[in-house]
XYZ file of C-alpha atoms in Angstrom:
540
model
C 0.588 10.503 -12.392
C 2.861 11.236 -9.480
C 6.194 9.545 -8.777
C 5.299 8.072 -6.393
C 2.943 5.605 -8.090
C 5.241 5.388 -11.185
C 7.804 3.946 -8.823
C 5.253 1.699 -6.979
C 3.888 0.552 -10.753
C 7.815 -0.115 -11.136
C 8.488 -2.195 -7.974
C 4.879 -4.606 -8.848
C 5.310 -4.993 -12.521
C 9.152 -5.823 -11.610
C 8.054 -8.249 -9.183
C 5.694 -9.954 -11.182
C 6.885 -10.164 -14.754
C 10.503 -9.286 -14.509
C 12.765 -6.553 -15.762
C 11.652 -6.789 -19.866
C 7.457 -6.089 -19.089
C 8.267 -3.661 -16.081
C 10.536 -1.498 -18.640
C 7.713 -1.923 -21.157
C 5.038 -0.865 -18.644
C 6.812 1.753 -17.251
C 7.949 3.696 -20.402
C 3.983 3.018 -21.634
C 3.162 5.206 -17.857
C 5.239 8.017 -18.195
C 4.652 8.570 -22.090
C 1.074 7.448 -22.548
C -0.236 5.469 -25.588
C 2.542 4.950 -28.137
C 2.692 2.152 -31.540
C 4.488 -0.785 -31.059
C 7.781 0.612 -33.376
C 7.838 3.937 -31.362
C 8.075 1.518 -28.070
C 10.801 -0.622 -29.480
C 13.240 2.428 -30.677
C 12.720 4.372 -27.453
C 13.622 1.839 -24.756
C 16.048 -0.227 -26.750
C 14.287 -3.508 -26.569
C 14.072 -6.068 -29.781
C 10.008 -5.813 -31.484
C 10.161 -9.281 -30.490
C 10.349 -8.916 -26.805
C 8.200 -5.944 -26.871
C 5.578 -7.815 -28.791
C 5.834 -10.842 -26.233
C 5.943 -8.169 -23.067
C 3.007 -6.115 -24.859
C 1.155 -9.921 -24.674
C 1.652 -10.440 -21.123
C 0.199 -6.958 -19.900
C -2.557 -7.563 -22.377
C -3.065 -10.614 -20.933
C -3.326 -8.970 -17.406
C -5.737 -6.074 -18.258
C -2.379 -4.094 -17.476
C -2.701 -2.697 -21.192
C -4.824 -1.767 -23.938
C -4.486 -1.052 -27.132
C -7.071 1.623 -29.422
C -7.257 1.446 -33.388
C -6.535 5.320 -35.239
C -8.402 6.261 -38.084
C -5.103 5.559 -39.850
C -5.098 2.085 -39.360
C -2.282 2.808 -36.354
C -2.499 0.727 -32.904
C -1.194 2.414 -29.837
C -1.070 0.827 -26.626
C -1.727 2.272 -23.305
C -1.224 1.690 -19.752
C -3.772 1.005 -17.185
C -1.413 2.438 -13.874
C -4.414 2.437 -11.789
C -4.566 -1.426 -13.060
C -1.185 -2.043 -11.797
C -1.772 -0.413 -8.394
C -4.719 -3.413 -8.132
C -1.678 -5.825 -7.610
C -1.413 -4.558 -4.186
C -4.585 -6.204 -3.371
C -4.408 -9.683 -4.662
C -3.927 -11.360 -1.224
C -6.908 -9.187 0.060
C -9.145 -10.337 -3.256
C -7.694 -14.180 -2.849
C -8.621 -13.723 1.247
C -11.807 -12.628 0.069
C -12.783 -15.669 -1.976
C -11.782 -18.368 0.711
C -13.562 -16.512 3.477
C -17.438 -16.572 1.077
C -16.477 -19.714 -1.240
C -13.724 -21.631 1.103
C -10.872 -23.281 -0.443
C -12.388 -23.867 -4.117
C -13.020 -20.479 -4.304
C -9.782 -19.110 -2.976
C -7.876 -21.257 -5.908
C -10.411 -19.657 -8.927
C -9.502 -16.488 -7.877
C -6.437 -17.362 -7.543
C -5.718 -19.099 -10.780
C -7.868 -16.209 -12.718
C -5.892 -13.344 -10.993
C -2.276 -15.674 -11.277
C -3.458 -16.212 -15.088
C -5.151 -12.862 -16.446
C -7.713 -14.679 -18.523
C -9.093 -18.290 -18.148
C -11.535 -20.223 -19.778
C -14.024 -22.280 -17.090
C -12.882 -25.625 -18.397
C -8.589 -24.462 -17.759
C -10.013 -23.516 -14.225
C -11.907 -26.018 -13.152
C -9.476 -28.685 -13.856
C -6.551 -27.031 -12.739
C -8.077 -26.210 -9.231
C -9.830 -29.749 -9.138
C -6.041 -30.923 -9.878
C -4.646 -28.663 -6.856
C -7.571 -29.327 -4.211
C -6.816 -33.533 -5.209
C -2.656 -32.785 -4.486
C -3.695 -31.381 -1.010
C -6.299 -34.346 -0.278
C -5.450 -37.452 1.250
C -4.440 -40.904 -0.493
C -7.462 -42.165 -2.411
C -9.627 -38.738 -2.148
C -10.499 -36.584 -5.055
C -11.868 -33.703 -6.051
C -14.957 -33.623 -8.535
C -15.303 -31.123 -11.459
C -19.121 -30.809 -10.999
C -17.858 -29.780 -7.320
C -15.422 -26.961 -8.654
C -18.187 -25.736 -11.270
C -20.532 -25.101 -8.794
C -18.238 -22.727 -6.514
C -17.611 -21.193 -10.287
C -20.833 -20.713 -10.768
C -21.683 -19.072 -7.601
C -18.476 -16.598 -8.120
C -20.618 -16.088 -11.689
C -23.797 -15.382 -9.872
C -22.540 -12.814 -7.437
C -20.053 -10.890 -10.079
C -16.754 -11.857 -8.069
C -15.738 -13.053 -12.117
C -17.263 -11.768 -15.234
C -16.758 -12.432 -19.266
C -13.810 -11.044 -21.031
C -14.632 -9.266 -23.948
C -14.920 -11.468 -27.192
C -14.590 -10.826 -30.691
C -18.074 -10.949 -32.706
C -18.204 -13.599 -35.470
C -18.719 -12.285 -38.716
C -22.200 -13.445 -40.508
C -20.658 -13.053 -44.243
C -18.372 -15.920 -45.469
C -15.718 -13.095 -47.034
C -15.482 -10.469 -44.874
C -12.939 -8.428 -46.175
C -9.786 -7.389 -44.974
C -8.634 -7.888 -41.292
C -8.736 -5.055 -38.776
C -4.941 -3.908 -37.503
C -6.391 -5.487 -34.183
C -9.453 -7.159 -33.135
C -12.589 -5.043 -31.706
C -13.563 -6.968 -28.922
C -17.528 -6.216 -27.313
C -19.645 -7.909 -24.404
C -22.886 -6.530 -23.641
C -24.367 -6.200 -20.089
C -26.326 -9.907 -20.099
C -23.858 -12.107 -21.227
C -20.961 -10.694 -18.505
C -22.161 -13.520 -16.051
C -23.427 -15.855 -18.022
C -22.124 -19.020 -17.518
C -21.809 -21.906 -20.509
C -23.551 -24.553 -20.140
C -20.769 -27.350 -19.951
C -20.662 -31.314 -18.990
C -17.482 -31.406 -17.194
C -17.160 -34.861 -16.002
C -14.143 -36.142 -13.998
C -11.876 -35.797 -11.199
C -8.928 -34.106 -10.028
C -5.463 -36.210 -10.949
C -2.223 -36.261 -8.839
C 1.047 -35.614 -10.242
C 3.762 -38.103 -10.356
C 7.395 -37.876 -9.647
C 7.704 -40.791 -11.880
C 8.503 -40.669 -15.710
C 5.168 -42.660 -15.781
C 1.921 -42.392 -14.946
C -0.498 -44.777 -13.587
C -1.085 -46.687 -16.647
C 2.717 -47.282 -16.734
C 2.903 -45.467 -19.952
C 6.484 -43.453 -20.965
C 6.085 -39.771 -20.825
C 6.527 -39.218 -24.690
C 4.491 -42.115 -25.352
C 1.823 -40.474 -23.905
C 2.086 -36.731 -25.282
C 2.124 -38.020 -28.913
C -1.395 -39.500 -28.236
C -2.234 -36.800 -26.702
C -1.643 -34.272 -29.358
C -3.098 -37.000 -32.365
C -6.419 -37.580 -29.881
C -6.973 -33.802 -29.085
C -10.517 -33.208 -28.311
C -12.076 -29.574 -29.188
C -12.665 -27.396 -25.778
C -15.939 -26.995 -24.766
C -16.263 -23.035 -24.164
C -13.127 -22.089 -26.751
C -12.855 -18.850 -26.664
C -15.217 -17.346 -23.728
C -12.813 -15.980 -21.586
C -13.895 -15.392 -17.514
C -11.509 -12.598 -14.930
C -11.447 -11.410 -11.450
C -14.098 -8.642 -11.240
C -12.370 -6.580 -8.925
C -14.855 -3.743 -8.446
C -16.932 -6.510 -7.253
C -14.422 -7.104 -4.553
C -13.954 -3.068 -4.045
C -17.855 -3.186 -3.602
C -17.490 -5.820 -1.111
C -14.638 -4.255 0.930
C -16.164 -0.966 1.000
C -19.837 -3.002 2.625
C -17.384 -4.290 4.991
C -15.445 -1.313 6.379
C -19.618 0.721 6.593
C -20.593 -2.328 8.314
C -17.534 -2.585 11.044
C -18.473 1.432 11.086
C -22.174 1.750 11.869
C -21.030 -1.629 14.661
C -18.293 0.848 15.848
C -20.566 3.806 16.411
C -23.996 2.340 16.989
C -23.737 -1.684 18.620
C -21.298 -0.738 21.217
C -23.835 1.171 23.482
C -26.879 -1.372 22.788
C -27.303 -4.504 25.165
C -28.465 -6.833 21.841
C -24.420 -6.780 20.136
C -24.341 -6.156 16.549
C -28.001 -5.409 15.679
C -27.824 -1.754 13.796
C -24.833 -3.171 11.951
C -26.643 -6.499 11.065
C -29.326 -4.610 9.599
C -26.996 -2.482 7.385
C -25.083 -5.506 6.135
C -28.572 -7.122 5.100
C -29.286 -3.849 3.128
C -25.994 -3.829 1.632
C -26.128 -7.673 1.109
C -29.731 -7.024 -0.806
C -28.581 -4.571 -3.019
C -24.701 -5.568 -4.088
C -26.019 -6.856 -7.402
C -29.311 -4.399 -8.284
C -26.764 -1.394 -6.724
C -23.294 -0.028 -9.295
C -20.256 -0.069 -7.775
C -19.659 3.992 -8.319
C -22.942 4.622 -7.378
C -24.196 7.186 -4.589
C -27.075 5.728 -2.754
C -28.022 2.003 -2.577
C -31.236 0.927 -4.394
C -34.387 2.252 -1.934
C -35.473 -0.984 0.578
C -38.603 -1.097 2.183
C -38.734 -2.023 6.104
C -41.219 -5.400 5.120
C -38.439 -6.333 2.470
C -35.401 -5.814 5.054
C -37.406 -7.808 7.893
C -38.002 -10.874 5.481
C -34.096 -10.507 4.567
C -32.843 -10.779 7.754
C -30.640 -13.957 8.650
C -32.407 -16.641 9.606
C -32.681 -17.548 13.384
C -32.292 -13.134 13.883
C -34.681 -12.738 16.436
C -35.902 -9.080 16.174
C -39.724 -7.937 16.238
C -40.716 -5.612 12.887
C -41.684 -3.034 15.471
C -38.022 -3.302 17.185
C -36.469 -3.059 13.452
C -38.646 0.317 12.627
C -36.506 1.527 15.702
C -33.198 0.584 14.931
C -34.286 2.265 11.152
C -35.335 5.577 12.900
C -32.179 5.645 14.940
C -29.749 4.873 12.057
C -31.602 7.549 9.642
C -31.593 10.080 12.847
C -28.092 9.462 13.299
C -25.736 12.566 12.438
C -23.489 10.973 10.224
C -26.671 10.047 8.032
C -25.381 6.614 6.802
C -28.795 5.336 6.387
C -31.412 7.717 5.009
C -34.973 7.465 4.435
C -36.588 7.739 1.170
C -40.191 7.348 1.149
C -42.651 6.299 3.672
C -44.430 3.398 1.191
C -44.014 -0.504 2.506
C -43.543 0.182 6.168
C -40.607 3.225 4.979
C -38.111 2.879 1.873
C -34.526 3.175 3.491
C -31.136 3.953 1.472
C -27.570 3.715 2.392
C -25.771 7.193 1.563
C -22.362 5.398 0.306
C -20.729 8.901 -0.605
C -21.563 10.295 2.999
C -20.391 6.972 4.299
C -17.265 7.284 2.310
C -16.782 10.549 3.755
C -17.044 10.033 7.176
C -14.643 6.539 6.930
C -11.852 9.125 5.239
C -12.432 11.921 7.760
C -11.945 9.457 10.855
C -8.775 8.185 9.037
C -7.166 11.603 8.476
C -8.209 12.277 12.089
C -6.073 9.270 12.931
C -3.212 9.850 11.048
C -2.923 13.635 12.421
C -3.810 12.090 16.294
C -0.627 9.612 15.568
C 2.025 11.807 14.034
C 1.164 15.130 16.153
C -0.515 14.328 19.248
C -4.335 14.416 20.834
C -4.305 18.032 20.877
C -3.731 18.689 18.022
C -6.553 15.864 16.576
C -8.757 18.335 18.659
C -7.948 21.246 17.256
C -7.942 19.907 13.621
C -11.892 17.920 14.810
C -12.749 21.945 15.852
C -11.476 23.048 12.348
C -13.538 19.978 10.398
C -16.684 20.630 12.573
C -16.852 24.553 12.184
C -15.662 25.248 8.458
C -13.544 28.280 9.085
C -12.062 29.926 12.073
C -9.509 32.361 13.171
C -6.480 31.497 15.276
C -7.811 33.476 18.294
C -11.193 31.449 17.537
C -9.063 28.491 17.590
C -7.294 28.974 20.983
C -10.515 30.269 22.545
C -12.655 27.070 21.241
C -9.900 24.451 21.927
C -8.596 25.988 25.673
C -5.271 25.714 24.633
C -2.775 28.826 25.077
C -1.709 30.933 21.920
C 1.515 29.521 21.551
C 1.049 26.373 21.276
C -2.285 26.432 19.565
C -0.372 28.476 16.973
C 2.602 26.150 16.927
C 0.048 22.796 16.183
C -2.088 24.906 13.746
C 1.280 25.792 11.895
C 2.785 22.059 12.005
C -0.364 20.889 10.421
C -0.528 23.519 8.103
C 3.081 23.033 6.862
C 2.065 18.969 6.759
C -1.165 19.988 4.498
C -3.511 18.918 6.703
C -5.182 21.881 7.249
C -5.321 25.036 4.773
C -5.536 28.915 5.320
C -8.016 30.855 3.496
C -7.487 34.535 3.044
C -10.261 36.986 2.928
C -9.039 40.939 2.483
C -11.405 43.942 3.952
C -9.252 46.203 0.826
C -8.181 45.321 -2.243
C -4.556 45.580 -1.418
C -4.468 42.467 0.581
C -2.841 44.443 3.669
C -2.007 41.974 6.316
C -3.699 43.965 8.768
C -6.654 44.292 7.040
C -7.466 40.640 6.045
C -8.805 37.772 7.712
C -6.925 34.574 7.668
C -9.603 31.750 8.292
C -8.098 27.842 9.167
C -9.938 25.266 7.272
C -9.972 21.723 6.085
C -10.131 20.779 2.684
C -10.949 16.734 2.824
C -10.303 15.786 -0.658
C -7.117 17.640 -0.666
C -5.849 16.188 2.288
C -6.932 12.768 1.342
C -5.122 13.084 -2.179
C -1.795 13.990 0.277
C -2.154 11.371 2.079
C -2.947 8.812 -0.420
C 0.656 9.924 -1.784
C 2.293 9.548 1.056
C 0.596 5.882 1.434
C 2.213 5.139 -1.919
C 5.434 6.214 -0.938
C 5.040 4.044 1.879
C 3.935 0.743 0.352
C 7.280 1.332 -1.959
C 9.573 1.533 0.583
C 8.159 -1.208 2.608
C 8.312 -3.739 -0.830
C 12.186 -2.102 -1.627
C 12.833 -3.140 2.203
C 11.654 -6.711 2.164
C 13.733 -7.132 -1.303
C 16.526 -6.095 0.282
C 16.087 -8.271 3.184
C 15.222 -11.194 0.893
C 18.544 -10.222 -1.009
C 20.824 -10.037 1.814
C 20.436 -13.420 2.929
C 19.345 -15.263 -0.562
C 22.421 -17.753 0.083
C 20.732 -18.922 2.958
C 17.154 -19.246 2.154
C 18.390 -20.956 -1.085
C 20.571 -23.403 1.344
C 17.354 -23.840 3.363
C 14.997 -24.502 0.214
C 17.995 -27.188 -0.777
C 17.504 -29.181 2.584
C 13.706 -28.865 2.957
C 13.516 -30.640 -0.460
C 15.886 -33.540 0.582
C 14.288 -34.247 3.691
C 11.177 -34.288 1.380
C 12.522 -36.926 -0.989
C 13.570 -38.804 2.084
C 10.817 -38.925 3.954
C 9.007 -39.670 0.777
C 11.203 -43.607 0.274
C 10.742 -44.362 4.279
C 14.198 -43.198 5.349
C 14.824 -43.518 9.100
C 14.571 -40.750 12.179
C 18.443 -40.255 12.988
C 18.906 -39.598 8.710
C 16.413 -36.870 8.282
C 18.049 -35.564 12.064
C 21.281 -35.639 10.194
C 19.971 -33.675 6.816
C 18.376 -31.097 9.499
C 21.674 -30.353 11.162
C 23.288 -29.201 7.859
C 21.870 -25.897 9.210
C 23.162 -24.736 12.092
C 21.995 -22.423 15.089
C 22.855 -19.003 14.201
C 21.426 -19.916 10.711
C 18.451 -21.253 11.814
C 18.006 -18.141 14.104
C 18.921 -16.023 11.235
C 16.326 -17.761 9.264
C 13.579 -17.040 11.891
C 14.418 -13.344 11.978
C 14.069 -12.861 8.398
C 11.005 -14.571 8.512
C 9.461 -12.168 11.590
C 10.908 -9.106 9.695
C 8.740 -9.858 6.008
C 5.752 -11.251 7.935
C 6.060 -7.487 9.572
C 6.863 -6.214 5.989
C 3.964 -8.207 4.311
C 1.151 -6.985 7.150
C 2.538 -3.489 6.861
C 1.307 -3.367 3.318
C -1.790 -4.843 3.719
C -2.715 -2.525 6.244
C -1.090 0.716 4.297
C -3.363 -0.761 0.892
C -6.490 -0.792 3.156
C -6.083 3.129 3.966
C -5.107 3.821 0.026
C -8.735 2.225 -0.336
C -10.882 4.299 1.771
C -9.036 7.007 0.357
C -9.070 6.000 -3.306
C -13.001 5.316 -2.901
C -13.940 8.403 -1.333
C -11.817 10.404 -3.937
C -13.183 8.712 -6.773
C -16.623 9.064 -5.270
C -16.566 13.062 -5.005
C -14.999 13.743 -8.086
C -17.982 11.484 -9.497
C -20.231 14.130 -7.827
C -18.654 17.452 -8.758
């Protein structure tokens, strides 16, 4: 655990949960699993506020907690959990783009919430889809279910874990804490529940539509509380669904990058891949190498619908992509027309090689993102190989060669003729080690992401008097425009902010809608190069 992602787990759990949980969570990354007393006495907080902040990260999958033989509970911290924060918009985007809006609030709600039962869902999104909906429009449970139940089918949300109920009527004493199990067929299985109704506005009133008094209506409520349907069965996000999705995505826009742009029919080879992938996201694990094999017959039948391409012209586009040198597609068998794979590691590969290519093209310069694609594509070479190979003179090819070996880009690999190691009998080979490069620059994305959040607090800070001044005359031109008042009031109200603060205002908003992109784009490299380094040490 560097620094670098302790400080980044510091900065989300901060942001999220406030000071109390991000002490918590950051004294559970830097000492490991401890027992609740143990946390308490060495950060200085109350058991009941640990106990409360140990509850929220539970809550969150942020933490979890292991029973000793001694009857001891420690808790633990999930940092690679935390880090997942970064990617909430992304996993939110994701749902609205396959499931539209209803799908973009469950994943929203589930990710907002930690844990959710279907029921809570359902009505709360039915509830937020009605608020957006025009006067007399609502949204139907059965309508929300179904998008749930899609999400259910496709893994993008799974069971929590559940406690087993015990078959004997005295079953003894209590465990320190509960041992929770699922098993592999109930993960997506969806309860079978009647939820009938619709979404309901909420008033501004002290009464609702029945005219009934607030308290009035809570006590009968709470004395006419009907049981929950599913009590107790738990859905969350499945994000290494998503991070199976996102990876599909960035192979796809590859094999289009590489292959569709010298082809007169746009988008074919990468149409095909994306049906393979498509075919195989559920049959195919998320850390797994290859894709399940496909046979040619099963990808033709597969394709869209309204794809015109002949079998005989998708046998050729199969050839070419399993000919092709970065060996994204493979071929397995020749049964069923030819069984085809998708090499996932060797795709992985490739999509962190091209982004360490970028990153050395952008902070050194083309020539040296040839020298270090000479390096990558020969294994090992001496400097006067180097210069000779890449046409550039000695002193600069050494000068590049020694900038990206002081940024860790490349390495240098000695090899002695004697065992003395005398300089001038000993070879000194350039190389590139990928994973260790990616693992550097995976650090350096962390370091990045931090900076960027610290910036757009302090940005938010500096001019909090005026974005709270702002909030305070949005919400009375609101109200106002909510009882009918007239044009030249609600002109008046707008004016309480003047020029150089509404200028001001427009700045700040440019500068975090910079900030915000920045770190969606800096979390989409940390993914390539988390995947490909989780991948290969998988392998090894």
């Amino acid at each position: 655990m560097t620094q670098a992602e302790i400080k980044l787990c510091s900065l989300l759990l901060q942001e999220h949960f406030g000071e109390i949980v991000e002490k918590i969570g950051v004294h559970l990354i830097r000492t490991g699993s401890q027992p609740l007393r143990v946390i308490a006495h060495d950060t200085g907080t109350s058991l009941d506020q640990v106990k409360k902040a140990l509850c929220v990260l539970i809550q969150h999958n942020l933490v979890i907690y292991q029973v000793h033989k001694r009857g001891v509970v420690e808790y633990e911290a999930q940092c690679s959990r935390v880090l997942r924060m970064l990617r909430y918009p992304r996993y939110i985007y994701t749902a609205k783009t396959l499931y539209s809006d209803t799908g973009e609030l469950i994943v929203e709600e589930l990710l907002l919430n930690g844990k959710m039962t279907m029921s809570a869902v359902v009505k709360k999104v039915a509830d937020r889809l009605t608020e957006t909906m025009e006067d007399g429009k609502t949204m139907d449970y059965a309508e929300v279910s179904n998008t749930f139940m899609r999400l259910a089918d496709t893994h993008f949300v799974q069971r929590c874990p559940w406690v087993p109920a015990t078959e004997n009527s005295d079953p003894g004493p209590l465990p320190p804490a509960p041992i929770l199990v699922i098993s592999e067929k109930d993960m997506y299985l969806v309860p079978k529940l009647s939820l009938i109704g619709k979404g309901k506005r909420r008033r501004s009133s002290d009464e609702d539509a029945t005219g009934e008094p607030k308290a009035k209506r809570s006590k009968h409520s709470t004395d006419n509380k009907e049981p929950i349907p599913d009590d107790g069965i738990y859905w969350q996000a499945n994000l290494d669904r998503f991070h199976q999705h996102f990876r599909d995505q960035a192979i796809v826009s590859a094999v289009a990058n590489r292959m569709d742009q010298f082809t007169f029919q746009t988008q074919t080879s990468s149409e095909i891949v994306r049906t393979m992938l498509r075919m195989s996201e559920i049959t195919t694990p998320s850390a797994a190498p290859f894709t399940q094999p496909l046979s040619s017959n099963e990808i033709f039948r597969s394709l869209p619908v309204g794809y015109n391409i002949s079998k005989q012209v998708l046998d050729q586009y199969l050839t070419l992509l399993a000919d092709d040198p970065l060996e994204f597609v493979g071929k397995s068998g020749d049964s069923g027309g030819g069984m085809y794979v998708i090499n996932l590691h060797k795709a992985l590969g490739s999509l962190a090689t091209a982004t360490l290519e970028s990153v050395v093209q952008e902070r050194f310069g083309s020539r040296c993102a040839r020298i270090f694609r000479l390096v990558l594509q020969k294994k090992h070479l001496e400097q006067k190989q180097v210069e000779d190979f890449a046409m550039i003179p000695a002193k600069e090819a050494k000068d590049m060669l020694y900038k990206m070996l002081s940024g860790n880009f490349i390495s240098l690999q000695e090899i002695p003729k004697t065992p003395d190691h005398a300089p001038s009998r000993t070879f000194y080979l350039y190389t590139v080690n990928i994973l260790s490069a990616a693992r550097m620059l995976l650090h350096r994305c962390y370091k990045s992401i931090a900076n960027l959040i610290e910036r757009r607090q302090f940005e938010t800070k500096e001019n909090k008097r005026l974005l709270e001044k702002s909030q305070r005359v949005e919400a009375i031109i609101a109200s106002m425009q909510a009882t009918g008042a007239e044009e030249a009031q609600l002109q008046e109200i707008e004016e309480m902010i003047t020029a150089p603060e509404r200028q001001q205002l427009e700045t700040l908003k440019r500068n975090v809608n910079k900030l915000d992109a920045s770190e969606i784009q800096v979390d989409e490299t940390i993914f390539l190069l988390e995947s490909y380094i989780e991948s290969t040490m998988k392998r090894q």
